[in-house]
C-alpha positions as a Markdown table, in Angstrom:
| # | Residue | x | y | z |
|---|---|---|---|---|
| 1 | Met | -9.9 | -32.1 | -3.0 |
| 2 | Ile | -9.8 | -29.1 | -5.2 |
| 3 | Arg | -5.9 | -30.1 | -6.1 |
| 4 | Leu | -7.3 | -33.8 | -6.8 |
| 5 | Leu | -10.0 | -32.7 | -9.1 |
| 6 | Thr | -7.7 | -30.2 | -11.0 |
| 7 | Leu | -5.1 | -33.4 | -11.1 |
| 8 | Ile | -7.8 | -35.6 | -12.8 |
| 9 | Phe | -9.3 | -33.2 | -15.1 |
| 10 | Thr | -7.1 | -30.1 | -16.2 |
| 11 | Trp | -4.0 | -30.8 | -18.2 |
| 12 | Trp | -3.5 | -26.7 | -18.8 |
| 13 | Asn | -2.1 | -26.4 | -15.2 |
| 14 | Gly | 0.7 | -29.2 | -15.4 |
| 15 | Ala | 0.3 | -32.9 | -16.0 |
| 16 | Thr | -3.1 | -34.9 | -15.3 |
| 17 | Ile | -3.1 | -38.0 | -12.9 |
| 18 | Gly | -3.3 | -40.1 | -16.3 |
| 19 | Thr | -0.1 | -38.5 | -17.7 |
| 20 | Leu | 1.8 | -39.0 | -14.1 |
| 21 | Phe | 0.7 | -42.7 | -13.7 |
| 22 | His | 2.1 | -43.4 | -17.7 |
| 23 | Thr | 5.2 | -41.3 | -16.8 |
| 24 | Trp | 6.1 | -43.2 | -13.6 |
| 25 | Arg | 5.1 | -46.7 | -15.7 |
| 26 | Gln | 6.7 | -46.1 | -19.1 |
| 27 | Gly | 9.1 | -42.8 | -18.9 |
| 28 | Glu | 12.9 | -42.5 | -18.1 |
| 29 | Phe | 13.9 | -38.9 | -17.1 |
| 30 | Val | 15.8 | -36.8 | -19.6 |
| 31 | Gly | 16.6 | -33.5 | -18.2 |
| 32 | Ser | 14.8 | -30.6 | -17.2 |
| 33 | Asp | 15.1 | -26.6 | -18.0 |
| 34 | Glu | 15.3 | -23.3 | -16.4 |
| 35 | Phe | 11.7 | -23.1 | -16.5 |
| 36 | Gly | 11.3 | -26.3 | -14.4 |
| 37 | Asn | 9.9 | -28.2 | -17.2 |
| 38 | Arg | 10.6 | -31.8 | -17.1 |
| 39 | Tyr | 11.4 | -34.0 | -20.1 |
| 40 | Tyr | 11.0 | -38.0 | -20.3 |
| 41 | Gln | 11.2 | -40.4 | -23.4 |
| 42 | Thr | 10.0 | -44.2 | -23.4 |
| 43 | Lys | 12.5 | -46.3 | -20.5 |
| 44 | Gly | 15.5 | -47.4 | -22.5 |
| 45 | Gly | 14.9 | -45.5 | -25.6 |
| 46 | Val | 12.4 | -48.2 | -27.1 |
| 47 | Lys | 10.6 | -47.3 | -30.4 |
| 48 | Asp | 7.1 | -47.5 | -30.4 |
| 49 | Pro | 5.9 | -50.1 | -33.0 |
| 50 | Ala | 3.2 | -47.9 | -34.2 |
| 51 | Leu | 5.4 | -44.8 | -34.9 |
| 52 | Gly | 8.9 | -46.2 | -35.6 |
| 53 | Ile | 10.2 | -43.4 | -33.0 |
| 54 | Val | 11.0 | -43.0 | -29.3 |
| 55 | Arg | 8.3 | -40.9 | -27.9 |
| 56 | Arg | 9.0 | -38.0 | -26.1 |
| 57 | Trp | 6.9 | -35.7 | -23.8 |
| 58 | Val | 7.3 | -32.8 | -21.3 |
| 59 | Ile | 5.7 | -32.1 | -18.3 |
| 60 | Tyr | 5.2 | -28.7 | -18.1 |
| 61 | Phe | 5.9 | -26.8 | -14.5 |
| 62 | Gly | 2.8 | -24.8 | -14.2 |
| 63 | Glu | 0.9 | -23.4 | -17.6 |
| 64 | Ala | 1.2 | -25.5 | -20.5 |
| 65 | Glu | 3.5 | -23.4 | -23.1 |
| 66 | Ala | 5.1 | -25.0 | -25.8 |
| 67 | Ser | 7.1 | -21.8 | -26.9 |
| 68 | Arg | 9.0 | -22.3 | -23.8 |
| 69 | Ile | 10.5 | -25.9 | -25.0 |
| 70 | Pro | 13.9 | -25.6 | -26.6 |
| 71 | Pro | 14.2 | -26.7 | -30.7 |
| 72 | Gly | 16.7 | -29.5 | -30.1 |
| 73 | Trp | 14.1 | -31.2 | -28.1 |
| 74 | Arg | 11.1 | -30.8 | -30.5 |
| 75 | Asn | 13.4 | -31.6 | -33.7 |
| 76 | Pro | 16.5 | -33.9 | -32.7 |
| 77 | Pro | 18.4 | -35.2 | -35.9 |
| 78 | Ser | 17.1 | -38.5 | -36.9 |
| 79 | Gly | 18.5 | -41.5 | -34.4 |
| 80 | Glu | 19.8 | -38.9 | -31.8 |
| 81 | Arg | 18.8 | -38.0 | -28.5 |
| 82 | Pro | 17.4 | -34.6 | -27.8 |
| 83 | Ile | 19.6 | -32.1 | -27.5 |
| 84 | Leu | 19.4 | -30.4 | -24.2 |
| 85 | Ser | 21.6 | -27.4 | -23.2 |
| 86 | Asp | 24.0 | -27.2 | -19.9 |
| 87 | Thr | 21.1 | -25.6 | -17.8 |
| 88 | Gln | 18.9 | -28.5 | -19.0 |
| 89 | Thr | 21.3 | -31.1 | -17.4 |
| 90 | Arg | 20.3 | -34.8 | -16.7 |
| 91 | Arg | 19.7 | -34.8 | -12.4 |
């Protein structure tokens, strides 16, 4: 019961149930890193019409800590896929 409430209400301990549902419906797995974080983007690399870019997001393993995200994921060159190192391969 506590696990269910944690999934519904707390975002700092990992993904909420809404984020997991959105990822299942709209996400495409891109890769993971040595911390266990999982990286996603919109399926097929479709650009969001409102933003004009491909949406990307991270599902953290454990506590949400943005400093553990590689710089290549946050700021990829324009029009290119995010850069993931060899340890962050697509599985």
